[in-house]
Amino acid sequence: MTRPPRTLVLPPRLTASARTLRATALRRGLRIVEATASAVAASASASASELEGRAVHLHAGPSFADVVAPTLGIALLEAPADWLALLPRALTRRDVRAMPIGDAYRLRRPAFVKSPNDKSISALVYADGSRLPGPDAVDPATVVLVSDVMTFAVEYRLHLLDGTVHTAGQYAEAGRLRLGPPDGDAIAFGRDVLATAGASLPSAIVVDVGRDDEGRWAVIEANAAWAGGCYEADPERALDTVLRAAGPAADLSPRDRAFVR
């Protein structure tokens, strides 16, 4: 069966990863659309026939994607907000909890706090709950992930597709950006994560893992593939993951419907 032509929608300001994915998509023959979220949405509403018969995908941050995806019929796949918190301690090596930020205000110890699936709450080590954005800035019901502080010697991004580690690459060392090739131990740990918790993830996602100074491997977090950088991963395989993670809602498998943003 002939596959429909495909379009990849990108925001006007591209990261290095987005430029790599754009070049890879062009080599595959995808049509590229680069525009602001409002321009894409307005254009799609005004000329739906232009996209008729095309499979439309995107690679962008959450604020762009949330405007564009509904208009273009794109289903955005992501991990459940509490996915990291529900992992066994053997995979996280630290205490991780999902809670309303209103509850996190009561923390009286340093903790690493972040939003589960976007950057609305900056991912930082906060000295205590009083340092978090207050109720004048954030709805107290907003869910955040609160974890013990853990330092990683090296960090890797794993692009997971259909229950396998499809590609991977190093992105940090000693807390600083340092790109490099995939590591066999990181990939092996990723397979362990999939064996234990793969059923709780969509078919396409990126998961960051790291090794501490004692040689222990741990899951850092899960990120939406459609919003994540590919770093030194194989760009062809990274693009595979992106296209599945943000593609036509009509093509969703029954299993993935539970993971739509």
PDB file of C-alpha atoms in Angstrom:
ATOM      1  CA  MET A   1       0.000   0.000   0.000  1.00  0.00           C
ATOM      2  CA  THR A   2       1.368   3.432  -0.960  1.00  0.00           C
ATOM      3  CA  ARG A   3       2.033   5.693   2.014  1.00  0.00           C
ATOM      4  CA  PRO A   4       0.578   9.207   1.832  1.00  0.00           C
ATOM      5  CA  PRO A   5       3.024  12.106   1.398  1.00  0.00           C
ATOM      6  CA  ARG A   6       4.202  13.498   4.695  1.00  0.00           C
ATOM      7  CA  THR A   7       4.768  16.984   6.090  1.00  0.00           C
ATOM      8  CA  LEU A   8       6.943  17.916   9.068  1.00  0.00           C
ATOM      9  CA  VAL A   9       5.938  21.149  10.808  1.00  0.00           C
ATOM     10  CA  LEU A  10       8.668  23.087  12.628  1.00  0.00           C
ATOM     11  CA  PRO A  11       8.776  26.402  14.502  1.00  0.00           C
ATOM     12  CA  PRO A  12      10.693  29.305  12.902  1.00  0.00           C
ATOM     13  CA  ARG A  13      13.583  29.204  15.388  1.00  0.00           C
ATOM     14  CA  LEU A  14      15.333  25.866  15.111  1.00  0.00           C
ATOM     15  CA  THR A  15      17.627  24.222  17.619  1.00  0.00           C
ATOM     16  CA  ALA A  16      20.658  22.297  16.381  1.00  0.00           C
ATOM     17  CA  SER A  17      18.680  19.074  16.815  1.00  0.00           C
ATOM     18  CA  ALA A  18      15.738  20.463  14.851  1.00  0.00           C
ATOM     19  CA  ARG A  19      18.063  21.461  12.005  1.00  0.00           C
ATOM     20  CA  THR A  20      19.467  17.939  11.941  1.00  0.00           C
ATOM     21  CA  LEU A  21      15.981  16.439  11.846  1.00  0.00           C
ATOM     22  CA  ARG A  22      14.904  18.885   9.129  1.00  0.00           C
ATOM     23  CA  ALA A  23      17.840  17.844   6.930  1.00  0.00           C
ATOM     24  CA  THR A  24      17.054  14.190   7.558  1.00  0.00           C
ATOM     25  CA  ALA A  25      13.380  14.689   6.749  1.00  0.00           C
ATOM     26  CA  LEU A  26      14.237  16.485   3.511  1.00  0.00           C
ATOM     27  CA  ARG A  27      16.445  13.586   2.447  1.00  0.00           C
ATOM     28  CA  ARG A  28      13.450  11.315   2.969  1.00  0.00           C
ATOM     29  CA  GLY A  29      11.277  13.512   0.800  1.00  0.00           C
ATOM     30  CA  LEU A  30       9.106  15.052   3.505  1.00  0.00           C
ATOM     31  CA  ARG A  31       7.686  18.499   2.914  1.00  0.00           C
ATOM     32  CA  ILE A  32       8.872  20.990   5.545  1.00  0.00           C
ATOM     33  CA  VAL A  33       6.728  23.803   6.926  1.00  0.00           C
ATOM     34  CA  GLU A  34       8.420  26.378   9.174  1.00  0.00           C
ATOM     35  CA  ALA A  35       6.191  29.053  10.703  1.00  0.00           C
ATOM     36  CA  THR A  36       4.887  30.437  13.964  1.00  0.00           C
ATOM     37  CA  ALA A  37       2.237  28.408  15.746  1.00  0.00           C
ATOM     38  CA  SER A  38      -0.464  30.982  15.030  1.00  0.00           C
ATOM     39  CA  ALA A  39       0.469  31.135  11.335  1.00  0.00           C
ATOM     40  CA  VAL A  40       0.374  27.351  10.988  1.00  0.00           C
ATOM     41  CA  ALA A  41      -3.001  27.124  12.730  1.00  0.00           C
ATOM     42  CA  ALA A  42      -4.499  29.966  10.668  1.00  0.00           C
ATOM     43  CA  SER A  43      -3.157  28.528   7.413  1.00  0.00           C
ATOM     44  CA  ALA A  44      -4.486  25.072   8.205  1.00  0.00           C
ATOM     45  CA  SER A  45      -7.945  26.420   9.023  1.00  0.00           C
ATOM     46  CA  ALA A  46      -8.046  28.506   5.871  1.00  0.00           C
ATOM     47  CA  SER A  47      -6.750  25.858   3.481  1.00  0.00           C
ATOM     48  CA  ALA A  48      -7.493  22.427   4.892  1.00  0.00           C
ATOM     49  CA  SER A  49      -7.552  21.031   1.355  1.00  0.00           C
ATOM     50  CA  GLU A  50      -3.816  21.723   1.043  1.00  0.00           C
ATOM     51  CA  LEU A  51      -3.106  19.164   3.763  1.00  0.00           C
ATOM     52  CA  GLU A  52      -5.796  16.719   2.732  1.00  0.00           C
ATOM     53  CA  GLY A  53      -4.276  13.332   1.974  1.00  0.00           C
ATOM     54  CA  ARG A  54      -1.040  14.208   3.795  1.00  0.00           C
ATOM     55  CA  ALA A  55       0.279  12.699   7.002  1.00  0.00           C
ATOM     56  CA  VAL A  56       1.295  15.699   9.121  1.00  0.00           C
ATOM     57  CA  HIS A  57       3.868  15.492  11.913  1.00  0.00           C
ATOM     58  CA  LEU A  58       5.674  18.050  14.050  1.00  0.00           C
ATOM     59  CA  HIS A  59       8.810  18.631  16.090  1.00  0.00           C
ATOM     60  CA  ALA A  60       8.528  21.562  18.498  1.00  0.00           C
ATOM     61  CA  GLY A  61       8.201  22.616  22.111  1.00  0.00           C
ATOM     62  CA  PRO A  62       4.973  22.091  24.069  1.00  0.00           C
ATOM     63  CA  SER A  63       3.590  25.635  23.704  1.00  0.00           C
ATOM     64  CA  PHE A  64       3.912  25.468  19.894  1.00  0.00           C
ATOM     65  CA  ALA A  65       2.627  21.900  19.743  1.00  0.00           C
ATOM     66  CA  ASP A  66      -0.418  22.606  21.902  1.00  0.00           C
ATOM     67  CA  VAL A  67      -1.583  25.278  19.434  1.00  0.00           C
ATOM     68  CA  VAL A  68      -0.763  23.443  16.222  1.00  0.00           C
ATOM     69  CA  ALA A  69      -1.540  19.777  16.933  1.00  0.00           C
ATOM     70  CA  PRO A  70      -5.330  20.048  17.431  1.00  0.00           C
ATOM     71  CA  THR A  71      -5.742  22.060  14.238  1.00  0.00           C
ATOM     72  CA  LEU A  72      -3.705  19.614  12.162  1.00  0.00           C
ATOM     73  CA  GLY A  73      -5.134  16.445  13.665  1.00  0.00           C
ATOM     74  CA  ILE A  74      -1.817  15.450  15.225  1.00  0.00           C
ATOM     75  CA  ALA A  75      -1.765  13.158  18.259  1.00  0.00           C
ATOM     76  CA  LEU A  76       1.079  14.013  20.638  1.00  0.00           C
ATOM     77  CA  LEU A  77       2.349  11.039  22.613  1.00  0.00           C
ATOM     78  CA  GLU A  78       3.904  11.465  26.045  1.00  0.00           C
ATOM     79  CA  ALA A  79       4.509   9.511  29.237  1.00  0.00           C
ATOM     80  CA  PRO A  80       1.948   9.723  32.049  1.00  0.00           C
ATOM     81  CA  ALA A  81       2.668  12.599  34.429  1.00  0.00           C
ATOM     82  CA  ASP A  82       3.431  10.204  37.281  1.00  0.00           C
ATOM     83  CA  TRP A  83       5.438   7.673  35.229  1.00  0.00           C
ATOM     84  CA  LEU A  84       8.777   8.402  36.895  1.00  0.00           C
ATOM     85  CA  ALA A  85       7.242   8.396  40.361  1.00  0.00           C
ATOM     86  CA  LEU A  86       5.716   4.947  39.800  1.00  0.00           C
ATOM     87  CA  LEU A  87       8.972   3.287  38.724  1.00  0.00           C
ATOM     88  CA  PRO A  88      10.542   0.862  41.200  1.00  0.00           C
ATOM     89  CA  ARG A  89      13.387   2.233  43.305  1.00  0.00           C
ATOM     90  CA  ALA A  90      15.769  -0.163  41.514  1.00  0.00           C
ATOM     91  CA  LEU A  91      15.328   1.949  38.357  1.00  0.00           C
ATOM     92  CA  THR A  92      15.347   5.442  39.901  1.00  0.00           C
ATOM     93  CA  ARG A  93      17.838   4.994  42.775  1.00  0.00           C
ATOM     94  CA  ARG A  94      16.052   7.822  44.583  1.00  0.00           C
ATOM     95  CA  ASP A  95      12.696   8.795  46.005  1.00  0.00           C
ATOM     96  CA  VAL A  96      10.479  10.416  43.351  1.00  0.00           C
ATOM     97  CA  ARG A  97       6.938  11.636  44.009  1.00  0.00           C
ATOM     98  CA  ALA A  98       4.262  13.272  41.879  1.00  0.00           C
ATOM     99  CA  MET A  99       2.259  15.852  43.835  1.00  0.00           C
ATOM    100  CA  PRO A 100       0.383  19.140  43.450  1.00  0.00           C
ATOM    101  CA  ILE A 101       2.786  22.044  43.738  1.00  0.00           C
ATOM    102  CA  GLY A 102       0.580  23.292  46.588  1.00  0.00           C
ATOM    103  CA  ASP A 103       1.762  20.275  48.609  1.00  0.00           C
ATOM    104  CA  ALA A 104       5.370  20.812  47.504  1.00  0.00           C
ATOM    105  CA  TYR A 105       5.319  24.247  49.152  1.00  0.00           C
ATOM    106  CA  ARG A 106       5.576  22.410  52.472  1.00  0.00           C
ATOM    107  CA  LEU A 107       8.976  20.861  51.635  1.00  0.00           C
ATOM    108  CA  ARG A 108      11.595  21.756  54.225  1.00  0.00           C
ATOM    109  CA  ARG A 109      14.582  20.145  52.515  1.00  0.00           C
ATOM    110  CA  PRO A 110      16.430  20.520  49.203  1.00  0.00           C
ATOM    111  CA  ALA A 111      14.688  18.672  46.370  1.00  0.00           C
ATOM    112  CA  PHE A 112      14.823  18.501  42.602  1.00  0.00           C
ATOM    113  CA  VAL A 113      11.473  19.714  41.261  1.00  0.00           C
ATOM    114  CA  LYS A 114      10.209  19.857  37.678  1.00  0.00           C
ATOM    115  CA  SER A 115       7.092  19.696  35.556  1.00  0.00           C
ATOM    116  CA  PRO A 116       6.428  16.163  34.283  1.00  0.00           C
ATOM    117  CA  ASN A 117       5.908  16.945  30.599  1.00  0.00           C
ATOM    118  CA  ASP A 118       6.794  20.572  29.910  1.00  0.00           C
ATOM    119  CA  LYS A 119       8.942  23.401  31.279  1.00  0.00           C
ATOM    120  CA  SER A 120       6.282  25.410  33.098  1.00  0.00           C
ATOM    121  CA  ILE A 121       8.111  24.752  36.379  1.00  0.00           C
ATOM    122  CA  SER A 122      11.875  25.147  35.907  1.00  0.00           C
ATOM    123  CA  ALA A 123      13.760  21.904  36.529  1.00  0.00           C
ATOM    124  CA  LEU A 124      16.009  22.896  39.434  1.00  0.00           C
ATOM    125  CA  VAL A 125      17.217  21.921  42.860  1.00  0.00           C
ATOM    126  CA  TYR A 126      15.147  24.091  45.220  1.00  0.00           C
ATOM    127  CA  ALA A 127      16.451  24.718  48.747  1.00  0.00           C
ATOM    128  CA  ASP A 128      12.919  24.137  50.067  1.00  0.00           C
ATOM    129  CA  GLY A 129       9.295  24.510  49.005  1.00  0.00           C
ATOM    130  CA  SER A 130       9.247  28.238  49.691  1.00  0.00           C
ATOM    131  CA  ARG A 131      11.539  28.779  46.682  1.00  0.00           C
ATOM    132  CA  LEU A 132       9.038  27.342  44.194  1.00  0.00           C
ATOM    133  CA  PRO A 133       6.873  29.643  42.033  1.00  0.00           C
ATOM    134  CA  GLY A 134       4.010  30.818  44.242  1.00  0.00           C
ATOM    135  CA  PRO A 135       0.229  30.499  43.869  1.00  0.00           C
ATOM    136  CA  ASP A 136       0.130  33.915  42.212  1.00  0.00           C
ATOM    137  CA  ALA A 137       2.104  32.406  39.310  1.00  0.00           C
ATOM    138  CA  VAL A 138       1.042  28.735  39.285  1.00  0.00           C
ATOM    139  CA  ASP A 139      -2.237  26.963  40.022  1.00  0.00           C
ATOM    140  CA  PRO A 140      -1.632  25.090  43.307  1.00  0.00           C
ATOM    141  CA  ALA A 141      -3.181  21.977  41.732  1.00  0.00           C
ATOM    142  CA  THR A 142      -0.412  21.822  39.096  1.00  0.00           C
ATOM    143  CA  VAL A 143       1.351  18.463  39.363  1.00  0.00           C
ATOM    144  CA  VAL A 144       5.123  18.456  39.777  1.00  0.00           C
ATOM    145  CA  LEU A 145       7.712  15.732  40.213  1.00  0.00           C
ATOM    146  CA  VAL A 146       9.687  16.016  43.456  1.00  0.00           C
ATOM    147  CA  SER A 147      12.778  13.867  43.840  1.00  0.00           C
ATOM    148  CA  ASP A 148      15.832  13.423  45.990  1.00  0.00           C
ATOM    149  CA  VAL A 149      18.877  15.223  44.620  1.00  0.00           C
ATOM    150  CA  MET A 150      21.072  12.823  42.617  1.00  0.00           C
ATOM    151  CA  THR A 151      24.250  13.705  40.749  1.00  0.00           C
ATOM    152  CA  PHE A 152      25.075  11.925  37.503  1.00  0.00           C
ATOM    153  CA  ALA A 153      28.570  11.433  36.118  1.00  0.00           C
ATOM    154  CA  VAL A 154      27.268  10.868  32.590  1.00  0.00           C
ATOM    155  CA  GLU A 155      23.821  11.090  30.973  1.00  0.00           C
ATOM    156  CA  TYR A 156      22.337   9.506  27.853  1.00  0.00           C
ATOM    157  CA  ARG A 157      19.171   9.962  25.829  1.00  0.00           C
ATOM    158  CA  LEU A 158      17.486   6.790  24.610  1.00  0.00           C
ATOM    159  CA  HIS A 159      15.020   6.988  21.729  1.00  0.00           C
ATOM    160  CA  LEU A 160      12.531   4.188  22.334  1.00  0.00           C
ATOM    161  CA  LEU A 161      10.354   2.845  19.545  1.00  0.00           C
ATOM    162  CA  ASP A 162       8.069  -0.172  19.652  1.00  0.00           C
ATOM    163  CA  GLY A 163       9.632  -1.556  22.810  1.00  0.00           C
ATOM    164  CA  THR A 164      13.253  -1.282  21.668  1.00  0.00           C
ATOM    165  CA  VAL A 165      16.123   1.164  22.148  1.00  0.00           C
ATOM    166  CA  HIS A 166      15.987   2.473  18.576  1.00  0.00           C
ATOM    167  CA  THR A 167      18.967   4.830  18.929  1.00  0.00           C
ATOM    168  CA  ALA A 168      20.840   6.655  21.679  1.00  0.00           C
ATOM    169  CA  GLY A 169      23.555   9.185  22.433  1.00  0.00           C
ATOM    170  CA  GLN A 170      25.365  10.910  25.275  1.00  0.00           C
ATOM    171  CA  TYR A 171      24.315  14.470  26.075  1.00  0.00           C
ATOM    172  CA  ALA A 172      25.998  15.381  29.365  1.00  0.00           C
ATOM    173  CA  GLU A 173      28.981  14.659  31.564  1.00  0.00           C
ATOM    174  CA  ALA A 174      29.384  15.919  35.133  1.00  0.00           C
ATOM    175  CA  GLY A 175      26.281  18.073  34.680  1.00  0.00           C
ATOM    176  CA  ARG A 176      27.544  19.862  31.561  1.00  0.00           C
ATOM    177  CA  LEU A 177      26.596  19.450  27.937  1.00  0.00           C
ATOM    178  CA  ARG A 178      28.928  16.941  26.334  1.00  0.00           C
ATOM    179  CA  LEU A 179      27.787  15.074  23.246  1.00  0.00           C
ATOM    180  CA  GLY A 180      29.035  11.627  22.400  1.00  0.00           C
ATOM    181  CA  PRO A 181      28.164   8.215  20.988  1.00  0.00           C
ATOM    182  CA  PRO A 182      25.862   5.727  22.669  1.00  0.00           C
ATOM    183  CA  ASP A 183      27.188   3.553  25.471  1.00  0.00           C
ATOM    184  CA  GLY A 184      26.560  -0.178  25.579  1.00  0.00           C
ATOM    185  CA  ASP A 185      25.807  -0.157  29.306  1.00  0.00           C
ATOM    186  CA  ALA A 186      23.311   2.689  28.870  1.00  0.00           C
ATOM    187  CA  ILE A 187      21.538   0.770  26.125  1.00  0.00           C
ATOM    188  CA  ALA A 188      21.508  -2.385  28.251  1.00  0.00           C
ATOM    189  CA  PHE A 189      19.981  -0.434  31.144  1.00  0.00           C
ATOM    190  CA  GLY A 190      17.398   0.990  28.735  1.00  0.00           C
ATOM    191  CA  ARG A 191      16.410  -2.553  27.822  1.00  0.00           C
ATOM    192  CA  ASP A 192      15.997  -3.332  31.526  1.00  0.00           C
ATOM    193  CA  VAL A 193      13.727  -0.279  31.854  1.00  0.00           C
ATOM    194  CA  LEU A 194      11.643  -1.465  28.909  1.00  0.00           C
ATOM    195  CA  ALA A 195      11.405  -4.978  30.331  1.00  0.00           C
ATOM    196  CA  THR A 196      10.096  -3.602  33.641  1.00  0.00           C
ATOM    197  CA  ALA A 197       8.091  -0.546  32.606  1.00  0.00           C
ATOM    198  CA  GLY A 198       7.741  -0.579  28.823  1.00  0.00           C
ATOM    199  CA  ALA A 199       4.017  -1.259  29.024  1.00  0.00           C
ATOM    200  CA  SER A 200       3.556   2.076  30.826  1.00  0.00           C
ATOM    201  CA  LEU A 201       5.114   4.062  27.947  1.00  0.00           C
ATOM    202  CA  PRO A 202       3.798   4.994  24.491  1.00  0.00           C
ATOM    203  CA  SER A 203       5.285   3.312  21.436  1.00  0.00           C
ATOM    204  CA  ALA A 204       7.568   6.320  20.803  1.00  0.00           C
ATOM    205  CA  ILE A 205       9.265   8.289  23.589  1.00  0.00           C
ATOM    206  CA  VAL A 206      12.696   9.387  24.758  1.00  0.00           C
ATOM    207  CA  VAL A 207      13.995   8.359  28.166  1.00  0.00           C
ATOM    208  CA  ASP A 208      17.072   9.903  29.751  1.00  0.00           C
ATOM    209  CA  VAL A 209      19.263   7.667  31.898  1.00  0.00           C
ATOM    210  CA  GLY A 210      22.451   8.298  33.818  1.00  0.00           C
ATOM    211  CA  ARG A 211      25.264   6.693  35.778  1.00  0.00           C
ATOM    212  CA  ASP A 212      26.409   8.120  39.091  1.00  0.00           C
ATOM    213  CA  ASP A 213      29.970   8.174  40.455  1.00  0.00           C
ATOM    214  CA  GLU A 214      29.391   4.810  42.114  1.00  0.00           C
ATOM    215  CA  GLY A 215      28.529   3.178  38.797  1.00  0.00           C
ATOM    216  CA  ARG A 216      24.796   2.887  39.488  1.00  0.00           C
ATOM    217  CA  TRP A 217      22.405   3.395  36.573  1.00  0.00           C
ATOM    218  CA  ALA A 218      19.138   5.282  37.057  1.00  0.00           C
ATOM    219  CA  VAL A 219      16.274   6.696  35.010  1.00  0.00           C
ATOM    220  CA  ILE A 220      16.477  10.495  34.971  1.00  0.00           C
ATOM    221  CA  GLU A 221      13.191  11.272  33.230  1.00  0.00           C
ATOM    222  CA  ALA A 222      10.986  10.602  30.218  1.00  0.00           C
ATOM    223  CA  ASN A 223      10.448  13.261  27.554  1.00  0.00           C
ATOM    224  CA  ALA A 224       8.197  13.554  24.533  1.00  0.00           C
ATOM    225  CA  ALA A 225      10.178  12.588  21.430  1.00  0.00           C
ATOM    226  CA  TRP A 226       8.449  15.345  19.441  1.00  0.00           C
ATOM    227  CA  ALA A 227       9.934  17.986  21.762  1.00  0.00           C
ATOM    228  CA  GLY A 228      13.303  16.429  22.600  1.00  0.00           C
ATOM    229  CA  GLY A 229      16.741  16.981  21.132  1.00  0.00           C
ATOM    230  CA  CYS A 230      18.409  14.150  19.266  1.00  0.00           C
ATOM    231  CA  TYR A 231      21.976  15.140  20.194  1.00  0.00           C
ATOM    232  CA  GLU A 232      24.405  12.503  18.801  1.00  0.00           C
ATOM    233  CA  ALA A 233      21.792   9.828  18.142  1.00  0.00           C
ATOM    234  CA  ASP A 234      21.421   8.420  14.631  1.00  0.00           C
ATOM    235  CA  PRO A 235      19.251  11.143  13.006  1.00  0.00           C
ATOM    236  CA  GLU A 236      17.383   8.691  10.789  1.00  0.00           C
ATOM    237  CA  ARG A 237      16.350   6.619  13.787  1.00  0.00           C
ATOM    238  CA  ALA A 238      15.643   9.691  15.900  1.00  0.00           C
ATOM    239  CA  LEU A 239      13.333  10.932  13.141  1.00  0.00           C
ATOM    240  CA  ASP A 240      11.529   7.575  13.153  1.00  0.00           C
ATOM    241  CA  THR A 241      10.719   8.178  16.811  1.00  0.00           C
ATOM    242  CA  VAL A 242       9.597  11.768  16.263  1.00  0.00           C
ATOM    243  CA  LEU A 243       7.282  10.871  13.387  1.00  0.00           C
ATOM    244  CA  ARG A 244       5.560   8.196  15.465  1.00  0.00           C
ATOM    245  CA  ALA A 245       5.367  10.390  18.557  1.00  0.00           C
ATOM    246  CA  ALA A 246       3.606  13.246  16.732  1.00  0.00           C
ATOM    247  CA  GLY A 247       1.618  11.983  13.792  1.00  0.00           C
ATOM    248  CA  PRO A 248      -1.946  11.720  12.482  1.00  0.00           C
ATOM    249  CA  ALA A 249      -4.472  10.918  15.185  1.00  0.00           C
ATOM    250  CA  ALA A 250      -6.264   8.733  12.655  1.00  0.00           C
ATOM    251  CA  ASP A 251      -3.216   6.431  12.555  1.00  0.00           C
ATOM    252  CA  LEU A 252      -3.010   5.897  16.320  1.00  0.00           C
ATOM    253  CA  SER A 253      -2.844   2.318  17.524  1.00  0.00           C
ATOM    254  CA  PRO A 254      -5.403   1.392  20.197  1.00  0.00           C
ATOM    255  CA  ARG A 255      -2.535   1.016  22.683  1.00  0.00           C
ATOM    256  CA  ASP A 256      -1.212   4.552  22.111  1.00  0.00           C
ATOM    257  CA  ARG A 257      -4.563   6.266  22.621  1.00  0.00           C
ATOM    258  CA  ALA A 258      -3.975   6.221  26.369  1.00  0.00           C
ATOM    259  CA  PHE A 259      -0.791   8.292  25.959  1.00  0.00           C
ATOM    260  CA  VAL A 260      -2.103  11.239  23.943  1.00  0.00           C
ATOM    261  CA  ARG A 261      -1.252  14.598  25.516  1.00  0.00           C
TER     262      ARG A 261
END
